[in-house]
PDB file of C-alpha atoms in Angstrom:
ATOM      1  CA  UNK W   1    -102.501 112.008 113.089  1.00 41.00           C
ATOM      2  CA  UNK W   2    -105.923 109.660 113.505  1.00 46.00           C
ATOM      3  CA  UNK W   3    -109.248 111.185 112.554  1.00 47.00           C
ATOM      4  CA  UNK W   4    -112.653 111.385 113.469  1.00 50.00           C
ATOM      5  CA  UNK W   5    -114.837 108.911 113.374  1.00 47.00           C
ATOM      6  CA  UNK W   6    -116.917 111.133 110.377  1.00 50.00           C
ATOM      7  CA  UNK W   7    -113.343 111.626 108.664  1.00 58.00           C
ATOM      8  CA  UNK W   8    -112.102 107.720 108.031  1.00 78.00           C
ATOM      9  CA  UNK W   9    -113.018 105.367 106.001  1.00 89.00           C
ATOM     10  CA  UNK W  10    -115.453 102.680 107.073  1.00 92.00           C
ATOM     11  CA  UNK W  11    -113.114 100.399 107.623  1.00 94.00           C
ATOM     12  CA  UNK W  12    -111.718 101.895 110.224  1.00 93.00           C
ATOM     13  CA  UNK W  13    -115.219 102.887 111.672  1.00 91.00           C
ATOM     14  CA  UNK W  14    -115.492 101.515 115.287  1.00 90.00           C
ATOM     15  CA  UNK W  15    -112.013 101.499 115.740  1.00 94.00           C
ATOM     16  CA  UNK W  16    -110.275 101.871 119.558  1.00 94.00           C
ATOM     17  CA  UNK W  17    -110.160 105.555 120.720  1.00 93.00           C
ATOM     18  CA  UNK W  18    -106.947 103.928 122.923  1.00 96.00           C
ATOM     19  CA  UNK W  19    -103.596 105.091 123.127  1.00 97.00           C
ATOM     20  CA  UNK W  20    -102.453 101.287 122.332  1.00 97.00           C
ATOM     21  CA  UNK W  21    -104.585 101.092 119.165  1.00 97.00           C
ATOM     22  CA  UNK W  22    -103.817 104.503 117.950  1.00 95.00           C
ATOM     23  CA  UNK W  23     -99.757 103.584 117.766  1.00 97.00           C
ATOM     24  CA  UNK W  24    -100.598 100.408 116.534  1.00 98.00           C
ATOM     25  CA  UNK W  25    -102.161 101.625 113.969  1.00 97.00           C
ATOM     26  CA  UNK W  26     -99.775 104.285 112.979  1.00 97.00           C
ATOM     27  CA  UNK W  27     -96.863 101.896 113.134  1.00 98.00           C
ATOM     28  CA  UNK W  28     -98.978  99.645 110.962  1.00 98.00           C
ATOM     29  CA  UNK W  29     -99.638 102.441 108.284  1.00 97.00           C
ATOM     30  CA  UNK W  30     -96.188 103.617 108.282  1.00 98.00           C
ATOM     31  CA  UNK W  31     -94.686 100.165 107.805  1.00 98.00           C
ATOM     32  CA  UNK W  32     -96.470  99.800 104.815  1.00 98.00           C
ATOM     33  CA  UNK W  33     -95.754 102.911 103.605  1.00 98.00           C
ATOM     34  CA  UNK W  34     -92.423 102.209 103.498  1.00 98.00           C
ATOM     35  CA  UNK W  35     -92.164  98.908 102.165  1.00 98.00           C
ATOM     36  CA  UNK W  36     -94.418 100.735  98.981  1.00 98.00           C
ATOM     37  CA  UNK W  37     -91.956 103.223  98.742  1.00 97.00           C
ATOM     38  CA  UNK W  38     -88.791 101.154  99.097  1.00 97.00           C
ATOM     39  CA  UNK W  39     -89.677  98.775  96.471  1.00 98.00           C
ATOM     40  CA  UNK W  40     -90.970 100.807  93.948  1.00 97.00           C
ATOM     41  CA  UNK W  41     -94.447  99.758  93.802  1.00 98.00           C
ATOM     42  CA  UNK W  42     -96.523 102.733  93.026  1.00 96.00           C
ATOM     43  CA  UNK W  43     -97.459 102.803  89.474  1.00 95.00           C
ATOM     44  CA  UNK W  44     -99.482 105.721  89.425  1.00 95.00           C
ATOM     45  CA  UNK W  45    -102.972 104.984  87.698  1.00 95.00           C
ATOM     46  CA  UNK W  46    -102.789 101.603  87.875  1.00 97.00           C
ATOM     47  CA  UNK W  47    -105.307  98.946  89.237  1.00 98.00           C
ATOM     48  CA  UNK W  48    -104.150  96.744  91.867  1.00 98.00           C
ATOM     49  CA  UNK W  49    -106.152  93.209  92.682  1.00 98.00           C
ATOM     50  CA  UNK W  50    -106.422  92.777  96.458  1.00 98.00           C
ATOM     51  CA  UNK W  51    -106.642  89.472  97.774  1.00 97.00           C
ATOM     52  CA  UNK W  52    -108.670  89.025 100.031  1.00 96.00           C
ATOM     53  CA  UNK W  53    -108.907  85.533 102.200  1.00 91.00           C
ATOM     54  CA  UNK W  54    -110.849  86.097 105.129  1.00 93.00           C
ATOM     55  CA  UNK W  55    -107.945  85.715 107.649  1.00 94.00           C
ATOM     56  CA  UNK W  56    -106.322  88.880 109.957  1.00 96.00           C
ATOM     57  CA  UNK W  57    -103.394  89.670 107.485  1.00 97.00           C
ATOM     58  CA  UNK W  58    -105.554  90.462 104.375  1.00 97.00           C
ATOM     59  CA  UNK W  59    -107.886  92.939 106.237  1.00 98.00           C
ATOM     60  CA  UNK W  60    -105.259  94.653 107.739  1.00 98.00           C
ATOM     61  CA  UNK W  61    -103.842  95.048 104.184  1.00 98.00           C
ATOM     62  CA  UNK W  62    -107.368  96.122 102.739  1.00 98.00           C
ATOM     63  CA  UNK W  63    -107.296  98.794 105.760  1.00 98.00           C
ATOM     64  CA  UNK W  64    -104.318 100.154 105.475  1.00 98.00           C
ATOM     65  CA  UNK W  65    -104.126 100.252 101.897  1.00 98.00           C
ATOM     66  CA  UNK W  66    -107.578 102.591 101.586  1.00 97.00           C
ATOM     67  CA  UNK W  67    -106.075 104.261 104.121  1.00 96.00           C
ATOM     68  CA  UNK W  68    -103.107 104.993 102.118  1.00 97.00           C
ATOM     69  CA  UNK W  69    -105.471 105.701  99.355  1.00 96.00           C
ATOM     70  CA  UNK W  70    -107.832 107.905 101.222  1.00 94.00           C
ATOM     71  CA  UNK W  71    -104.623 110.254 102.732  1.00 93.00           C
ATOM     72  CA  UNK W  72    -103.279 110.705  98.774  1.00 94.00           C
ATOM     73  CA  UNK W  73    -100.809 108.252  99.243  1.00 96.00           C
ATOM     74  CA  UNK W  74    -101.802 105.863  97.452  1.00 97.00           C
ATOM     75  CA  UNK W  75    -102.627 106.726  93.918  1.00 97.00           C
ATOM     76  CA  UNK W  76    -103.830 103.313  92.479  1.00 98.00           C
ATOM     77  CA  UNK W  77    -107.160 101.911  92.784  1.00 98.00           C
ATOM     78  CA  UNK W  78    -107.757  99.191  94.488  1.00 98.00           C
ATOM     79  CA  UNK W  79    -110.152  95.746  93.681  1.00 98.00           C
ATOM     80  CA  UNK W  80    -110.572  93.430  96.662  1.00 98.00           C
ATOM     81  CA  UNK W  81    -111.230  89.933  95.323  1.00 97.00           C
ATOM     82  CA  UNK W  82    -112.036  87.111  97.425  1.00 95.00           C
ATOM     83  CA  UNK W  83    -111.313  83.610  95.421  1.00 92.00           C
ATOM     84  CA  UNK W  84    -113.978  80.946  97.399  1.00 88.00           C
ATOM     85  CA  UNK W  85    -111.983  78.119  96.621  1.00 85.00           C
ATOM     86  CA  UNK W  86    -114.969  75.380  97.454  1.00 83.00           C
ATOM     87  CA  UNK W  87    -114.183  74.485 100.946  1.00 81.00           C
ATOM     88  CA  UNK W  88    -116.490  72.823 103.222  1.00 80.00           C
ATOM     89  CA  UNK W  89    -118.717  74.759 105.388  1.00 81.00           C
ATOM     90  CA  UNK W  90    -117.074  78.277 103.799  1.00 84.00           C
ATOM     91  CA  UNK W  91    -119.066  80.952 105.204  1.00 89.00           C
ATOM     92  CA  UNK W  92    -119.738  82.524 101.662  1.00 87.00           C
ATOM     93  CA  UNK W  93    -122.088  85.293 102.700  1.00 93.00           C
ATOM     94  CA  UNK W  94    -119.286  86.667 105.127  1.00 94.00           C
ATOM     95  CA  UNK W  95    -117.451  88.308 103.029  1.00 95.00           C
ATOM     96  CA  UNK W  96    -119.566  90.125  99.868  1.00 96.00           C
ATOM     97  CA  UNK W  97    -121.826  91.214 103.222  1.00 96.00           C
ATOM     98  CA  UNK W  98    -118.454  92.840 104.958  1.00 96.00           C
ATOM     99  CA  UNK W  99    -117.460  94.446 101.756  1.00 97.00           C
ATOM    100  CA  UNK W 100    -121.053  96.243 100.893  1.00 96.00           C
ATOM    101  CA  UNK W 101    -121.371  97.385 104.215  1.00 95.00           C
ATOM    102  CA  UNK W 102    -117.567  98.862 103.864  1.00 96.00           C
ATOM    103  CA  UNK W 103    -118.403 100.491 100.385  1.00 95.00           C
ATOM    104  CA  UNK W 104    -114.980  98.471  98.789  1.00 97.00           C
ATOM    105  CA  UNK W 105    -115.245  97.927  94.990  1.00 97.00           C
ATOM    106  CA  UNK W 106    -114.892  93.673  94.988  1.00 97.00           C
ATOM    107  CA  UNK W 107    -115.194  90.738  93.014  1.00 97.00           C
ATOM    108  CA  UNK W 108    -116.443  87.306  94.717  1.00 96.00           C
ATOM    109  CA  UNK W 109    -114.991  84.464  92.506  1.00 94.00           C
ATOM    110  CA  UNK W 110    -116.025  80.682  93.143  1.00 92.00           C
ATOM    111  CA  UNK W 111    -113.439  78.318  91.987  1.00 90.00           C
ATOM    112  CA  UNK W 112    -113.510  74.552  93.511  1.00 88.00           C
ATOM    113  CA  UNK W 113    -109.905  74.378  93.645  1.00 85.00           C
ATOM    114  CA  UNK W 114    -110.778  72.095  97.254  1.00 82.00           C
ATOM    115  CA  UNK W 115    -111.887  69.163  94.937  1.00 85.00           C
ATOM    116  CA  UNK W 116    -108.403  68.991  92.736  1.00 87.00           C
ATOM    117  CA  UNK W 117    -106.570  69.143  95.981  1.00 84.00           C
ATOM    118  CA  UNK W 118    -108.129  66.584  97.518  1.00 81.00           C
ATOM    119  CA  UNK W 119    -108.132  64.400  94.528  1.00 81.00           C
ATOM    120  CA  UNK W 120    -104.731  65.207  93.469  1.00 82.00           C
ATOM    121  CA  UNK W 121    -102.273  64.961  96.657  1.00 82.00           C
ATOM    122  CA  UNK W 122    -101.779  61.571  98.098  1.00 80.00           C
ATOM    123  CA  UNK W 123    -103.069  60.919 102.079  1.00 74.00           C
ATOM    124  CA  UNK W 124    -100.814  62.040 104.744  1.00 68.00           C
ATOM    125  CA  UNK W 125     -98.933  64.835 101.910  1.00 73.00           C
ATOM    126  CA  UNK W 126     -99.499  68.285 102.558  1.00 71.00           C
ATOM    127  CA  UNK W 127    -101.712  70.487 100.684  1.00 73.00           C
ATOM    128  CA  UNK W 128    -100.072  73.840 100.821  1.00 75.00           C
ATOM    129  CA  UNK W 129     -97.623  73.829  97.401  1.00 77.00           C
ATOM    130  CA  UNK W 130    -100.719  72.668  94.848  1.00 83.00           C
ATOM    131  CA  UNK W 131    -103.449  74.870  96.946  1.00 82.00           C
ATOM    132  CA  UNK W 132    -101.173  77.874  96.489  1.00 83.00           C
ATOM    133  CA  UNK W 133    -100.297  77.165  92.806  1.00 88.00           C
ATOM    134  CA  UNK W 134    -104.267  76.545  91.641  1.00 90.00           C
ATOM    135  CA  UNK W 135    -105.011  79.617  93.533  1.00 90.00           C
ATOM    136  CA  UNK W 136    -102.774  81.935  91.870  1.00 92.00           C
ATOM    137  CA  UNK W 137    -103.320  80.875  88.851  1.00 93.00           C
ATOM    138  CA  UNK W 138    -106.615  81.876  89.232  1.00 94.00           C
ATOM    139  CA  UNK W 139    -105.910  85.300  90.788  1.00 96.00           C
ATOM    140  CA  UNK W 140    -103.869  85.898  87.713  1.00 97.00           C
ATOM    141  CA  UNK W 141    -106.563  85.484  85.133  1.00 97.00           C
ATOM    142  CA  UNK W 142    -109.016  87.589  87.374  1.00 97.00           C
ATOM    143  CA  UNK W 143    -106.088  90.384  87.650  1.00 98.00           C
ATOM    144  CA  UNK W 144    -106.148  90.392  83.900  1.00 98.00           C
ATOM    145  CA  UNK W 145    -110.241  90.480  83.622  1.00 98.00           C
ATOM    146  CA  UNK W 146    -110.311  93.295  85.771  1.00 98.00           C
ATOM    147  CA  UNK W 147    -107.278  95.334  83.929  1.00 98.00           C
ATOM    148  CA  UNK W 148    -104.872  95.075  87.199  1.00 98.00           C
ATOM    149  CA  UNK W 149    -100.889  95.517  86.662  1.00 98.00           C
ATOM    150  CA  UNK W 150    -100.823  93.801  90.347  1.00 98.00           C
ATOM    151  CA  UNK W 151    -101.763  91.167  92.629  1.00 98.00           C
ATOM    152  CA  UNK W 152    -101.336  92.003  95.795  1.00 98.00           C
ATOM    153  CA  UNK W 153    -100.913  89.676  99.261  1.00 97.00           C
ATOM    154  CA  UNK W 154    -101.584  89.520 102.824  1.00 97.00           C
ATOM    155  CA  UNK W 155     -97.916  88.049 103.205  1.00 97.00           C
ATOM    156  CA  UNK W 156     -96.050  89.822 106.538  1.00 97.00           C
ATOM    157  CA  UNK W 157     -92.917  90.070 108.027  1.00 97.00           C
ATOM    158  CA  UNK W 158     -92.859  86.317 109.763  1.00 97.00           C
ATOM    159  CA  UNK W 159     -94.683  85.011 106.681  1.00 95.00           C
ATOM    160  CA  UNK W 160     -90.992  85.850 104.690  1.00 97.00           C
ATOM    161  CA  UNK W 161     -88.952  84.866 107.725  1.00 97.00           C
ATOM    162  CA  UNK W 162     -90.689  81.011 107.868  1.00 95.00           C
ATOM    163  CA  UNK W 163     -90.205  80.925 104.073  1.00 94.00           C
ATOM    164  CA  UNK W 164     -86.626  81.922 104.288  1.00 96.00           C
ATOM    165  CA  UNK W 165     -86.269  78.835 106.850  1.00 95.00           C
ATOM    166  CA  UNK W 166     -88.343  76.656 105.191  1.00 93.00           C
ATOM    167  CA  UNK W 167     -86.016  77.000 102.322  1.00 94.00           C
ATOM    168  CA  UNK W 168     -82.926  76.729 104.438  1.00 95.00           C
ATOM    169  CA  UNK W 169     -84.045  73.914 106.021  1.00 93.00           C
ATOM    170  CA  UNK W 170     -85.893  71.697 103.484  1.00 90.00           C
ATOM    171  CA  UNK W 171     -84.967  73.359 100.349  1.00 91.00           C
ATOM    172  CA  UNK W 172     -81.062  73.738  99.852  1.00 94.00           C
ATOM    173  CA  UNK W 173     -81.449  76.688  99.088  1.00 95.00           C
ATOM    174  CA  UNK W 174     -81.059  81.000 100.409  1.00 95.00           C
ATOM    175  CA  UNK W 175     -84.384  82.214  99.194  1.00 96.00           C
ATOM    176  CA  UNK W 176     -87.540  83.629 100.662  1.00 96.00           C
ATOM    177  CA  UNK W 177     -91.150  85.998  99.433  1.00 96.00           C
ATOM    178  CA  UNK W 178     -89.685  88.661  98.149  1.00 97.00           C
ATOM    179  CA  UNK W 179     -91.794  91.990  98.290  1.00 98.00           C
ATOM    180  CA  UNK W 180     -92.198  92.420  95.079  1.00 98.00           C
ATOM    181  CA  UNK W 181     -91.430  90.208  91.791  1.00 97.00           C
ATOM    182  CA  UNK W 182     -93.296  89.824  88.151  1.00 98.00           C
ATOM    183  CA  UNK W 183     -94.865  86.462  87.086  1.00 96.00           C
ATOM    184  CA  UNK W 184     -93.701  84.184  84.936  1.00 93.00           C
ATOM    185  CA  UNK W 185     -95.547  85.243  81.760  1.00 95.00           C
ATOM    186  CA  UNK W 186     -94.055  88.598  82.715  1.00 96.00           C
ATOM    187  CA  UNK W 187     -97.512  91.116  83.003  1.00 97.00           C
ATOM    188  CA  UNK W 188     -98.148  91.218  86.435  1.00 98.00           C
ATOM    189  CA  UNK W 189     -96.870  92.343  89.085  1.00 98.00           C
ATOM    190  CA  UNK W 190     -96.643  90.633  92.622  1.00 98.00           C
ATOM    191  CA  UNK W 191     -96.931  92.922  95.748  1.00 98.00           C
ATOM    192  CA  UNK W 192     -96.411  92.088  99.324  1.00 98.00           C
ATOM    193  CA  UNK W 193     -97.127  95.428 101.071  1.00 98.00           C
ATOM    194  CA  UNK W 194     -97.051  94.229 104.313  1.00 98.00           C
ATOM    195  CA  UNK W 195     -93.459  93.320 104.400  1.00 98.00           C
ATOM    196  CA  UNK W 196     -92.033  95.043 107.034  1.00 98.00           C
ATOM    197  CA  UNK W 197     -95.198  94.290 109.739  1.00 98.00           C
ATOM    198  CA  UNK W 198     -95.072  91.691 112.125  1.00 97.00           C
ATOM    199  CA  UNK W 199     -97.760  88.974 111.775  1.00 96.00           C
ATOM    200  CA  UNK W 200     -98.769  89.739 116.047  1.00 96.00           C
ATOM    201  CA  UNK W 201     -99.567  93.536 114.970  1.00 98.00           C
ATOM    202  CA  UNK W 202    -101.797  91.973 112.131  1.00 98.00           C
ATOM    203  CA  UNK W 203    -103.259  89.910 114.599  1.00 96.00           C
ATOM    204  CA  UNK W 204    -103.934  92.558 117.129  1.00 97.00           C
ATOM    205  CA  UNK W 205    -105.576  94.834 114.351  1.00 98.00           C
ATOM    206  CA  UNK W 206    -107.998  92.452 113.069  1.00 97.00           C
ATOM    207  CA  UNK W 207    -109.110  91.552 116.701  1.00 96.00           C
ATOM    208  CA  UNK W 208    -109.645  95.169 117.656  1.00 97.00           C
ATOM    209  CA  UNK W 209    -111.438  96.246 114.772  1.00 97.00           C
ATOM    210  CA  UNK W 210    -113.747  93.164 114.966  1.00 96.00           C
ATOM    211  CA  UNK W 211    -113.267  92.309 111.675  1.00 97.00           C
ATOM    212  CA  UNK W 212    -115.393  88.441 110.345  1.00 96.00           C
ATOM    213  CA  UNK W 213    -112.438  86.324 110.387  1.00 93.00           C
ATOM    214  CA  UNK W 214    -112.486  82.973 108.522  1.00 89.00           C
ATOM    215  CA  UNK W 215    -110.158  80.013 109.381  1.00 78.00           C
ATOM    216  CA  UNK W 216    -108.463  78.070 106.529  1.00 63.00           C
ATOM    217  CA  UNK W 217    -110.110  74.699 107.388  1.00 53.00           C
ATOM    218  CA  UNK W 218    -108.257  73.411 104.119  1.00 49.00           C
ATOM    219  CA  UNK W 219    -104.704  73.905 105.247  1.00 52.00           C
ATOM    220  CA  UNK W 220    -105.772  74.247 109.169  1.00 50.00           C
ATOM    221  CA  UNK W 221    -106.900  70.959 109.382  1.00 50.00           C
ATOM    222  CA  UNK W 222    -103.419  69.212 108.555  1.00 53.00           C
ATOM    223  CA  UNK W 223    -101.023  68.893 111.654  1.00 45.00           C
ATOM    224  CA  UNK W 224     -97.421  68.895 111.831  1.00 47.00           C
ATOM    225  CA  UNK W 225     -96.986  70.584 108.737  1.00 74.00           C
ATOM    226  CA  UNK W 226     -92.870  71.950 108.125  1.00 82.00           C
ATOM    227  CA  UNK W 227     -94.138  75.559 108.031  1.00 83.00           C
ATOM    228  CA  UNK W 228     -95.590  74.896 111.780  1.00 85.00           C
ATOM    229  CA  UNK W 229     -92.695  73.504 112.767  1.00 90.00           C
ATOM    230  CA  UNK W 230     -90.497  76.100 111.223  1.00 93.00           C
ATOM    231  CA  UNK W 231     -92.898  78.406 113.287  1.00 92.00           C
ATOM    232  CA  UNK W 232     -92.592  76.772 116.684  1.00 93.00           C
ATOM    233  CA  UNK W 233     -88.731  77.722 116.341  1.00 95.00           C
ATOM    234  CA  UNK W 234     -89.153  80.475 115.565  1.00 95.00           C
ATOM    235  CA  UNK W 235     -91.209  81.481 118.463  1.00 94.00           C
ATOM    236  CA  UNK W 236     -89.287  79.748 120.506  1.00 96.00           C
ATOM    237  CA  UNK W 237     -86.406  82.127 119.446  1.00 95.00           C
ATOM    238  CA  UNK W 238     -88.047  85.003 120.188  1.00 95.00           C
ATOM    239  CA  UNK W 239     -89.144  84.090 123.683  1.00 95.00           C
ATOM    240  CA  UNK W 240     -85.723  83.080 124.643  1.00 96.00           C
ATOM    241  CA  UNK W 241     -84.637  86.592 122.920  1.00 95.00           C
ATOM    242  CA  UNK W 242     -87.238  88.918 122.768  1.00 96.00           C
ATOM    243  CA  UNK W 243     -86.619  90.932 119.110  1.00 95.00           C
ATOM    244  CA  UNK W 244     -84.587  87.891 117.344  1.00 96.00           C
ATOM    245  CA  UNK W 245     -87.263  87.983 114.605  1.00 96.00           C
ATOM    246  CA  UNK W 246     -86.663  91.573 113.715  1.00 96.00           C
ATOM    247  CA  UNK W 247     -82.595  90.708 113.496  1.00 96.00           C
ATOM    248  CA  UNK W 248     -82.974  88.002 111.432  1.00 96.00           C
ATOM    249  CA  UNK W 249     -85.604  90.196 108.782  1.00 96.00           C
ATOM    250  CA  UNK W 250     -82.698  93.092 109.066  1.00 96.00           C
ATOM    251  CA  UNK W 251     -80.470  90.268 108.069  1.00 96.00           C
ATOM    252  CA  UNK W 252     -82.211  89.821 104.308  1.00 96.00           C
ATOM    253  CA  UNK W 253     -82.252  93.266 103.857  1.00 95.00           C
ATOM    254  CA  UNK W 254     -78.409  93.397 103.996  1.00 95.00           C
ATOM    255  CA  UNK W 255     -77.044  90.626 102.237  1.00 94.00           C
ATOM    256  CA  UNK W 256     -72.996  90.322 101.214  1.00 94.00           C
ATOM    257  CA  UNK W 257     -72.109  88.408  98.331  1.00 93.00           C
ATOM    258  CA  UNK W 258     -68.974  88.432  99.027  1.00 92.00           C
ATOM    259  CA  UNK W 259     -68.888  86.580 102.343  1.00 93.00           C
ATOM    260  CA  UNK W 260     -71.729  83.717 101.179  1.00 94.00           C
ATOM    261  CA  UNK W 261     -70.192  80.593  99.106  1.00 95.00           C
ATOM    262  CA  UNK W 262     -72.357  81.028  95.772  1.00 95.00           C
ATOM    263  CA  UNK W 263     -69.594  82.171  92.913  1.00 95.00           C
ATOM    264  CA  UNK W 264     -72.704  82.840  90.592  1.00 95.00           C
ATOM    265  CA  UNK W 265     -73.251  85.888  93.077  1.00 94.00           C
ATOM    266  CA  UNK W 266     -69.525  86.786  93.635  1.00 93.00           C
ATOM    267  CA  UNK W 267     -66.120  86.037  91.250  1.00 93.00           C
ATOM    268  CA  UNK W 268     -64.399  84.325  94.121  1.00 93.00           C
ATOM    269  CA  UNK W 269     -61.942  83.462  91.153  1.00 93.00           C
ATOM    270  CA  UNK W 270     -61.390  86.595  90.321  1.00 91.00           C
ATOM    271  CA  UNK W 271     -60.679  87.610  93.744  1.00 90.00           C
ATOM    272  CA  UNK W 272     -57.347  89.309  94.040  1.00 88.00           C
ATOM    273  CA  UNK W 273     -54.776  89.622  97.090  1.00 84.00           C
ATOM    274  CA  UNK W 274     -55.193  93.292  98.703  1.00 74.00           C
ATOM    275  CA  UNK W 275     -58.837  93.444  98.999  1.00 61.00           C
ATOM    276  CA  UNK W 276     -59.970  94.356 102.310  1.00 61.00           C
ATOM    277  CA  UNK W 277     -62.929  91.417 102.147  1.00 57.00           C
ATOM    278  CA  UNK W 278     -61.273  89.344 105.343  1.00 52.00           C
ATOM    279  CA  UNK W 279     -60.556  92.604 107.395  1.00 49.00           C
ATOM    280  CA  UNK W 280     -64.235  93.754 107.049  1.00 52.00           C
ATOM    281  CA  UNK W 281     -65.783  90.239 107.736  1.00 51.00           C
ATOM    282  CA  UNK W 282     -63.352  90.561 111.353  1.00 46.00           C
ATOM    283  CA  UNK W 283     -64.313  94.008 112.362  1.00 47.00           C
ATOM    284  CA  UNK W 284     -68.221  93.585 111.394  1.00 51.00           C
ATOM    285  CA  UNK W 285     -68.596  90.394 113.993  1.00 46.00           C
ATOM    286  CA  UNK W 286     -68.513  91.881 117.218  1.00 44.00           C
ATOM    287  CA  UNK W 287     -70.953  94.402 115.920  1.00 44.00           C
ATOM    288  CA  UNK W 288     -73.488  91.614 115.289  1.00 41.00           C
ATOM    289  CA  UNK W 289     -72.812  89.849 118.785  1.00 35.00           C
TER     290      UNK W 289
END
């Protein structure tokens, strides 16, 4: 059920009285829900640090998640934190302005992590891998300052899928953003709530609730980057087969050791003759076809 306009919070104030908007929404919410409740992430009490970058996927989060919190859902509070990382021409008023008028507890960091990147990768190399790494180092310490067991991200459902690939296809390796993990020093927790939700219904939220979105000039401005190009075939996938996306994300949800090639995952030596491995592999095929 959606509310009144007097009944939500303001950040859903303004929002589309249309049938569209209203499922949207819903599906949105209930996505999220899910992925919360399926990987365990509710700590009750806690403090959770959400990032906030400017772009579509982290206010949808930031909605959905005080929406969560508002219908008892949700029983963590919640810190946005935006970490202005020193880019060029970075609107900085944009966001501390949006999150006043929204009434969302927040912390405005300025870090020039721009300047190391820009220093420190060679012309023509991509940004991406030391941008990300300076960045969460920094959301780390804040999570800490602010007593949060969690940082949480904007990451979405094609977000994981172009990692998976990217890792497939330049790294060697099966491995993608898993919803939730702990850091390496082994006190915080990483959350990707928005697991399950398709980066177009992120897209379509932001729009219609008009929220200030900021571009990444820093990783915009590069062209042909892998990820892009791990995007492009994707989309090209799911125009030739509308729904292929959604396959391929059931597809890391159920994953069989047994019929992959990594003995660390599965005592292939150890494998005995009477198991009914090859006679499951042959009748789960045509299901998949």
């Amino acid at each position: 059920m959606l509310d009144d306009l007097d009944d939500i919070h303001p950040l859903f104030h303004g929002a589309p009285s249309t049938a569209s908007f209203k499922k949207l929404r819903k599906r949105i919410v209930r996505q999220t829900r899910e992925a919360i409740e399926q990987y365990g992430m509710i700590e009750r009490g806690t403090r959770w640090l959400v990032c906030l970058s400017g772009g579509k996927d982290s206010y949808t989060l930031l909605a959905v998640l005080h929406e969560l919190k508002w219908r008892g859902l949700l029983p963590v509070d919640l810190l946005a934190c935006n970490l202005d990382q020193g880019q060029p021409n970075f609107p900085a008023t944009v966001l501390p302005e949006f999150l006043e008028k929204m009434g969302v507890e927040h912390r405005i960091e300025y870090q020039d992590t721009y300047s190391v990147v820009k220093e420190k990768v060679p012309a023509g190399r991509t940004y991406c891998a030391l941008c990300s790494r300076l960045r969460r180092g920094n959301l780390y310490r804040i999570a800490r300052e602010e007593g949060c067991s969690a940082v949480v991200l904007g990451h979405h459902r094609d977000d994981i899928l172009e990692t998976f690939f990217m890792n497939l296809f330049h790294g060697g390796r099966l491995a993608t953003m898993p919803p939730k993990l702990v850091n390496e020093e082994g006190d915080l927790f990483v959350y990707r709530p928005l697991a399950h939700v398709a980066e177009e219904d992120c897209e379509k939220f932001a729009r219609a609730m008009n929220y200030p979105i900021i571009p990444c000039d820093l990783c915009g401005s590069q062209d042909g980057l892998q990820r892009q190009q791990v995007k492009q075939i994707l989309d090209q996938w799911e125009k030739n087969s509308p729904g292929r996306r959604q396959v391929m994300f059931r597809a890391l949800m159920n994953i069989r050791p047994s019929h992959m090639l990594d003995p660390k995952l599965f005592d292939f030596a150890g494998l005995i003759r009477g198991s009914a491995q090859f006679e499951q592999i042959e009748t789960e095929i045509p299901k998949l076809r």
